[in-house]
Amino acid sequence: MGLFGAFGISGSGMTAERLRMDVVAENLANANTTRGADGQPYRRKEVVLQQAGSSFGDTLAGVQAAAIVQDPSPLRRVYDPGHPDADAQGYVNLPNVNSVSEMVDLITASRGYEANVQAMNTAKQMVTRTLDLLR
Amino acid sequence: MALFDVTQIALERAIAGASARQGALASNIANANTPGYVRSDVDFHSALARELSSDDAARGVDSLAFAPQKDRRGAARADGNNVDVDSEMSAMAQNSLEYGTLVSLARVRMQMIQNVLGTR
């Protein structure tokens, strides 16, 4: 693997972190959605990252998203008898989205993205230095 | 003595080693949030030093190849990942400077040959 492999690896990291940001955005947007695609309250989603297979020839191949899974933790139950989705006792099941932990995830993803950008810039500088050899 | 001596070949291999290390460090940063990931690194310094001190340094250095090694040192987080982004970034900065130095050295040595040949 030459230096160009580092570009692919950093690129995969940027893709993965951006996917995490997208999922956090969806969680925050649906923090109060009581009717998801299946008619049930929205459940928080989470990205599962895994090390990518050795498609670059070496043991290093960056990162990839294995799956987007739903968080099975219990839904928030809020007493709101006037809500159209309230049950017989007057409770509404709200999504299990905690906006504070979503913001923490967002910052982690953003910092991870920056680190990958920095790594790619470093690789770019190194390639530029190598091209100087030809001058 | 051949046109390219052991030092020049060693410089070339060191550049290849630093380049492989950049790939390993980039992989560590890309997997900073992957559960169970074990960081990898390329220790091209000790491999080069070993070959340079051997009896047949020219042949040994020329055939050097660098493969990333798993590095299980360092505290792993609860998810089994032992990547510390700060130390990866500083290792990357160091590796990049080292790479630049090696390339500059290789370039100066090539200019010396060109000067002798009168091609510049």
mmCIF file of C-alpha atoms in Angstrom:
data_model
loop_
_atom_site.group_PDB
_atom_site.id
_atom_site.type_symbol
_atom_site.label_atom_id
_atom_site.label_comp_id
_atom_site.label_asym_id
_atom_site.label_seq_id
_atom_site.Cartn_x
_atom_site.Cartn_y
_atom_site.Cartn_z
ATOM 1 C CA MET A 1 0.000 0.000 0.000
ATOM 2 C CA GLY A 2 1.385 3.361 -0.970
ATOM 3 C CA LEU A 3 0.529 6.733 0.441
ATOM 4 C CA PHE A 4 -2.615 6.805 -1.657
ATOM 5 C CA GLY A 5 -4.065 4.059 0.554
ATOM 6 C CA ALA A 6 -4.072 6.583 3.400
ATOM 7 C CA PHE A 7 -6.486 8.754 1.406
ATOM 8 C CA GLY A 8 -8.969 5.903 1.112
ATOM 9 C CA ILE A 9 -8.678 5.091 4.810
ATOM 10 C CA SER A 10 -9.217 8.704 5.902
ATOM 11 C CA GLY A 11 -12.056 8.992 3.389
ATOM 12 C CA SER A 12 -13.780 5.951 4.889
ATOM 13 C CA GLY A 13 -13.414 7.539 8.329
ATOM 14 C CA MET A 14 -14.998 10.776 7.102
ATOM 15 C CA THR A 15 -17.881 8.841 5.519
ATOM 16 C CA ALA A 16 -18.470 6.897 8.730
ATOM 17 C CA GLU A 17 -18.415 9.998 10.951
ATOM 18 C CA ARG A 18 -20.765 11.837 8.616
ATOM 19 C CA LEU A 19 -23.184 8.914 8.723
ATOM 20 C CA ARG A 20 -23.100 9.148 12.522
ATOM 21 C CA MET A 21 -23.892 12.862 12.268
ATOM 22 C CA ASP A 22 -26.804 12.094 9.910
ATOM 23 C CA VAL A 23 -28.227 9.538 12.334
ATOM 24 C CA VAL A 24 -27.865 11.949 15.277
ATOM 25 C CA ALA A 25 -29.681 14.590 13.225
ATOM 26 C CA GLU A 26 -32.495 12.142 12.520
ATOM 27 C CA ASN A 27 -32.747 11.215 16.201
ATOM 28 C CA LEU A 28 -32.945 14.875 17.232
ATOM 29 C CA ALA A 29 -35.461 15.669 14.500
ATOM 30 C CA ASN A 30 -37.679 12.808 15.681
ATOM 31 C CA ALA A 31 -37.246 13.411 19.411
ATOM 32 C CA ASN A 32 -41.026 13.885 19.779
ATOM 33 C CA THR A 33 -42.331 11.695 16.949
ATOM 34 C CA THR A 34 -45.086 9.441 18.278
ATOM 35 C CA ARG A 35 -45.893 7.880 14.897
ATOM 36 C CA GLY A 36 -42.900 6.370 13.136
ATOM 37 C CA ALA A 37 -42.886 4.437 9.858
ATOM 38 C CA ASP A 38 -44.457 1.417 11.586
ATOM 39 C CA GLY A 39 -47.081 3.499 13.400
ATOM 40 C CA GLN A 40 -45.185 3.064 16.682
ATOM 41 C CA PRO A 41 -43.279 5.847 18.451
ATOM 42 C CA TYR A 42 -39.872 6.581 16.896
ATOM 43 C CA ARG A 43 -36.950 4.666 18.415
ATOM 44 C CA ARG A 44 -33.477 6.132 18.644
ATOM 45 C CA LYS A 45 -31.089 4.827 15.972
ATOM 46 C CA GLU A 46 -27.429 4.112 16.363
ATOM 47 C CA VAL A 47 -24.615 3.384 13.866
ATOM 48 C CA VAL A 48 -22.515 0.259 14.421
ATOM 49 C CA LEU A 49 -19.010 0.791 13.047
ATOM 50 C CA GLN A 50 -16.652 -2.017 12.160
ATOM 51 C CA GLN A 51 -13.163 -2.254 10.739
ATOM 52 C CA ALA A 52 -13.387 -2.610 6.957
ATOM 53 C CA GLY A 53 -12.197 -5.806 5.265
ATOM 54 C CA SER A 54 -8.707 -5.953 3.815
ATOM 55 C CA SER A 55 -9.633 -4.660 0.384
ATOM 56 C CA PHE A 56 -6.440 -2.563 0.196
ATOM 57 C CA GLY A 57 -4.243 -5.660 0.253
ATOM 58 C CA ASP A 58 -2.869 -5.080 3.745
ATOM 59 C CA THR A 59 -4.495 -5.491 7.121
ATOM 60 C CA LEU A 60 -5.566 -1.857 6.974
ATOM 61 C CA ALA A 61 -8.718 -0.810 5.171
ATOM 62 C CA GLY A 62 -10.322 1.935 7.205
ATOM 63 C CA VAL A 63 -13.761 1.741 8.717
ATOM 64 C CA GLN A 64 -17.272 0.973 7.530
ATOM 65 C CA ALA A 65 -20.769 1.125 8.944
ATOM 66 C CA ALA A 66 -21.934 -2.416 9.692
ATOM 67 C CA ALA A 67 -25.538 -1.506 10.459
ATOM 68 C CA ILE A 68 -27.894 1.130 11.756
ATOM 69 C CA VAL A 69 -29.662 -0.462 14.722
ATOM 70 C CA GLN A 70 -32.552 0.682 16.868
ATOM 71 C CA ASP A 71 -31.964 1.393 20.525
ATOM 72 C CA PRO A 72 -34.133 -1.151 22.444
ATOM 73 C CA SER A 73 -34.176 0.907 25.651
ATOM 74 C CA PRO A 74 -37.675 1.730 27.030
ATOM 75 C CA LEU A 75 -39.651 4.632 25.635
ATOM 76 C CA ARG A 76 -40.355 7.714 27.715
ATOM 77 C CA ARG A 77 -43.859 7.610 29.207
ATOM 78 C CA VAL A 78 -45.364 11.034 29.774
ATOM 79 C CA TYR A 79 -48.782 11.777 31.249
ATOM 80 C CA ASP A 80 -50.614 13.839 28.636
ATOM 81 C CA PRO A 81 -54.287 12.765 28.357
ATOM 82 C CA GLY A 82 -54.988 15.374 25.669
ATOM 83 C CA HIS A 83 -52.452 13.876 23.275
ATOM 84 C CA PRO A 84 -54.067 12.023 20.331
ATOM 85 C CA ASP A 85 -51.711 9.050 20.894
ATOM 86 C CA ALA A 86 -52.361 8.791 24.642
ATOM 87 C CA ASP A 87 -53.329 5.325 25.892
ATOM 88 C CA ALA A 88 -56.313 4.474 28.133
ATOM 89 C CA GLN A 89 -54.452 5.664 31.260
ATOM 90 C CA GLY A 90 -53.612 8.998 29.629
ATOM 91 C CA TYR A 91 -49.924 8.207 29.088
ATOM 92 C CA VAL A 92 -48.104 8.876 25.820
ATOM 93 C CA ASN A 93 -45.074 6.819 24.713
ATOM 94 C CA LEU A 94 -42.457 9.272 23.500
ATOM 95 C CA PRO A 95 -39.232 8.295 21.668
ATOM 96 C CA ASN A 96 -36.265 7.119 23.776
ATOM 97 C CA VAL A 97 -34.175 10.006 22.422
ATOM 98 C CA ASN A 98 -32.125 11.896 25.000
ATOM 99 C CA SER A 99 -31.077 15.156 23.357
ATOM 100 C CA VAL A 100 -28.088 15.600 25.693
ATOM 101 C CA SER A 101 -26.537 12.248 24.753
ATOM 102 C CA GLU A 102 -27.329 12.973 21.097
ATOM 103 C CA MET A 103 -25.386 16.239 21.352
ATOM 104 C CA VAL A 104 -22.457 14.370 22.912
ATOM 105 C CA ASP A 105 -22.552 11.862 20.029
ATOM 106 C CA LEU A 106 -22.691 14.763 17.580
ATOM 107 C CA ILE A 107 -19.575 16.368 19.056
ATOM 108 C CA THR A 108 -17.729 13.019 19.055
ATOM 109 C CA ALA A 109 -18.602 12.492 15.397
ATOM 110 C CA SER A 110 -17.617 16.057 14.517
ATOM 111 C CA ARG A 111 -14.232 15.765 16.251
ATOM 112 C CA GLY A 112 -13.675 12.371 14.620
ATOM 113 C CA TYR A 113 -14.420 13.922 11.254
ATOM 114 C CA GLU A 114 -11.910 16.718 11.895
ATOM 115 C CA ALA A 115 -9.239 14.192 12.879
ATOM 116 C CA ASN A 116 -9.768 12.325 9.606
ATOM 117 C CA VAL A 117 -9.564 15.557 7.620
ATOM 118 C CA GLN A 118 -6.304 16.376 9.383
ATOM 119 C CA ALA A 119 -4.935 12.900 8.611
ATOM 120 C CA MET A 120 -5.836 13.323 4.950
ATOM 121 C CA ASN A 121 -4.165 16.759 4.831
ATOM 122 C CA THR A 122 -0.999 15.259 6.316
ATOM 123 C CA ALA A 123 -0.992 12.519 3.661
ATOM 124 C CA LYS A 124 -1.496 15.188 1.003
ATOM 125 C CA GLN A 125 1.494 17.169 2.263
ATOM 126 C CA MET A 126 3.614 14.013 2.210
ATOM 127 C CA VAL A 127 2.651 13.219 -1.379
ATOM 128 C CA THR A 128 3.456 16.808 -2.352
ATOM 129 C CA ARG A 129 6.900 16.446 -0.770
ATOM 130 C CA THR A 130 7.488 13.270 -2.777
ATOM 131 C CA LEU A 131 6.576 15.022 -6.001
ATOM 132 C CA ASP A 132 9.297 17.577 -5.167
ATOM 133 C CA LEU A 133 11.803 14.766 -5.744
ATOM 134 C CA LEU A 134 10.979 14.914 -9.443
ATOM 135 C CA ARG A 135 11.737 18.608 -9.836
ATOM 136 C CA MET B 1 30.285 0.928 -5.601
ATOM 137 C CA ALA B 2 26.931 1.156 -7.314
ATOM 138 C CA LEU B 3 25.408 4.490 -8.298
ATOM 139 C CA PHE B 4 22.929 4.201 -5.441
ATOM 140 C CA ASP B 5 24.756 3.212 -2.255
ATOM 141 C CA VAL B 6 23.338 1.592 0.868
ATOM 142 C CA THR B 7 22.467 4.982 2.362
ATOM 143 C CA GLN B 8 20.391 5.974 -0.649
ATOM 144 C CA ILE B 9 18.576 2.639 -0.654
ATOM 145 C CA ALA B 10 18.038 2.909 3.099
ATOM 146 C CA LEU B 11 16.594 6.402 2.607
ATOM 147 C CA GLU B 12 14.236 5.043 -0.026
ATOM 148 C CA ARG B 13 13.125 2.190 2.238
ATOM 149 C CA ALA B 14 12.693 4.614 5.157
ATOM 150 C CA ILE B 15 10.439 6.771 2.945
ATOM 151 C CA ALA B 16 8.415 3.649 2.138
ATOM 152 C CA GLY B 17 8.271 2.818 5.859
ATOM 153 C CA ALA B 18 7.084 6.305 6.814
ATOM 154 C CA SER B 19 4.482 6.081 4.054
ATOM 155 C CA ALA B 20 3.234 2.725 5.376
ATOM 156 C CA ARG B 21 3.136 4.211 8.888
ATOM 157 C CA GLN B 22 0.987 7.089 7.634
ATOM 158 C CA GLY B 23 -1.494 4.480 6.361
ATOM 159 C CA ALA B 24 -1.511 2.693 9.723
ATOM 160 C CA LEU B 25 -2.049 5.927 11.666
ATOM 161 C CA ALA B 26 -4.808 7.002 9.258
ATOM 162 C CA SER B 27 -6.494 3.643 9.854
ATOM 163 C CA ASN B 28 -6.271 4.162 13.625
ATOM 164 C CA ILE B 29 -7.906 7.589 13.354
ATOM 165 C CA ALA B 30 -10.600 6.280 10.992
ATOM 166 C CA ASN B 31 -11.386 3.531 13.508
ATOM 167 C CA ALA B 32 -11.242 5.787 16.582
ATOM 168 C CA ASN B 33 -14.911 4.972 17.292
ATOM 169 C CA THR B 34 -14.959 1.324 16.184
ATOM 170 C CA PRO B 35 -15.643 -1.025 19.114
ATOM 171 C CA GLY B 36 -12.964 -3.686 19.597
ATOM 172 C CA TYR B 37 -10.486 -2.094 17.204
ATOM 173 C CA VAL B 38 -6.821 -2.648 18.142
ATOM 174 C CA ARG B 39 -4.464 0.072 16.905
ATOM 175 C CA SER B 40 -1.731 -0.871 14.445
ATOM 176 C CA ASP B 41 1.615 0.737 13.764
ATOM 177 C CA VAL B 42 4.625 0.256 11.495
ATOM 178 C CA ASP B 43 7.980 0.072 13.285
ATOM 179 C CA PHE B 44 10.250 0.687 10.308
ATOM 180 C CA HIS B 45 13.049 2.221 12.429
ATOM 181 C CA SER B 46 14.062 -0.964 14.216
ATOM 182 C CA ALA B 47 13.720 -3.094 11.065
ATOM 183 C CA LEU B 48 15.999 -0.682 9.179
ATOM 184 C CA ALA B 49 18.484 -0.457 12.051
ATOM 185 C CA ARG B 50 18.650 -4.261 12.237
ATOM 186 C CA GLU B 51 19.382 -4.628 8.529
ATOM 187 C CA LEU B 52 21.862 -1.749 8.426
ATOM 188 C CA SER B 53 23.939 -3.371 11.162
ATOM 189 C CA SER B 54 23.902 -6.790 9.461
ATOM 190 C CA ASP B 55 26.849 -8.153 7.420
ATOM 191 C CA ASP B 56 25.152 -7.860 4.032
ATOM 192 C CA ALA B 57 23.462 -4.524 4.616
ATOM 193 C CA ALA B 58 22.934 -3.674 0.925
ATOM 194 C CA ARG B 59 20.936 -6.803 0.204
ATOM 195 C CA GLY B 60 19.099 -6.803 3.539
ATOM 196 C CA VAL B 61 18.014 -3.180 3.288
ATOM 197 C CA ASP B 62 16.948 -3.554 -0.333
ATOM 198 C CA SER B 63 14.582 -6.439 0.435
ATOM 199 C CA LEU B 64 12.948 -4.781 3.463
ATOM 200 C CA ALA B 65 9.162 -4.728 3.463
ATOM 201 C CA PHE B 66 7.038 -3.092 6.128
ATOM 202 C CA ALA B 67 3.794 -4.574 7.365
ATOM 203 C CA PRO B 68 1.587 -3.016 10.033
ATOM 204 C CA GLN B 69 1.672 -4.717 13.430
ATOM 205 C CA LYS B 70 -1.091 -4.810 16.002
ATOM 206 C CA ASP B 71 -0.252 -2.747 19.077
ATOM 207 C CA ARG B 72 -2.124 -3.917 22.173
ATOM 208 C CA ARG B 73 -0.296 -1.589 24.551
ATOM 209 C CA GLY B 74 -2.133 1.352 26.008
ATOM 210 C CA ALA B 75 -5.349 1.378 27.947
ATOM 211 C CA ALA B 76 -8.349 0.027 26.078
ATOM 212 C CA ARG B 77 -11.668 1.763 26.556
ATOM 213 C CA ALA B 78 -14.737 -0.099 27.768
ATOM 214 C CA ASP B 79 -15.585 -1.002 24.144
ATOM 215 C CA GLY B 80 -12.156 -2.649 23.656
ATOM 216 C CA ASN B 81 -10.776 0.147 21.476
ATOM 217 C CA ASN B 82 -7.268 1.327 22.427
ATOM 218 C CA VAL B 83 -6.941 4.287 20.020
ATOM 219 C CA ASP B 84 -6.029 7.633 21.606
ATOM 220 C CA VAL B 85 -6.681 10.230 18.896
ATOM 221 C CA ASP B 86 -4.277 12.748 20.486
ATOM 222 C CA SER B 87 -1.332 10.366 20.452
ATOM 223 C CA GLU B 88 -2.239 9.267 16.911
ATOM 224 C CA MET B 89 -2.236 12.896 15.758
ATOM 225 C CA SER B 90 1.122 13.609 17.394
ATOM 226 C CA ALA B 91 2.604 10.413 15.945
ATOM 227 C CA MET B 92 1.267 11.486 12.563
ATOM 228 C CA ALA B 93 2.810 14.969 12.871
ATOM 229 C CA GLN B 94 6.131 13.400 13.841
ATOM 230 C CA ASN B 95 5.941 10.879 11.006
ATOM 231 C CA SER B 96 5.114 13.594 8.495
ATOM 232 C CA LEU B 97 8.113 15.708 9.558
ATOM 233 C CA GLU B 98 10.334 12.653 9.421
ATOM 234 C CA TYR B 99 9.025 11.844 5.943
ATOM 235 C CA GLY B 100 9.818 15.390 4.795
ATOM 236 C CA THR B 101 13.337 15.146 6.199
ATOM 237 C CA LEU B 102 13.948 11.810 4.476
ATOM 238 C CA VAL B 103 12.669 13.123 1.141
ATOM 239 C CA SER B 104 14.868 16.238 1.437
ATOM 240 C CA LEU B 105 17.906 14.083 2.208
ATOM 241 C CA ALA B 106 17.203 11.763 -0.709
ATOM 242 C CA ARG B 107 16.787 14.766 -2.974
ATOM 243 C CA VAL B 108 20.074 16.401 -1.906
ATOM 244 C CA ARG B 109 21.920 13.133 -2.468
ATOM 245 C CA MET B 110 20.411 12.806 -5.925
ATOM 246 C CA GLN B 111 21.423 16.390 -6.707
ATOM 247 C CA MET B 112 24.990 15.505 -5.712
ATOM 248 C CA ILE B 113 24.989 12.693 -8.272
ATOM 249 C CA GLN B 114 23.503 15.020 -10.878
ATOM 250 C CA ASN B 115 26.183 17.618 -10.140
ATOM 251 C CA VAL B 116 28.922 15.028 -10.637
ATOM 252 C CA LEU B 117 27.340 13.901 -13.886
ATOM 253 C CA GLY B 118 27.118 17.531 -14.988
ATOM 254 C CA THR B 119 23.423 17.242 -15.776
ATOM 255 C CA ARG B 120 22.452 20.343 -13.840
#
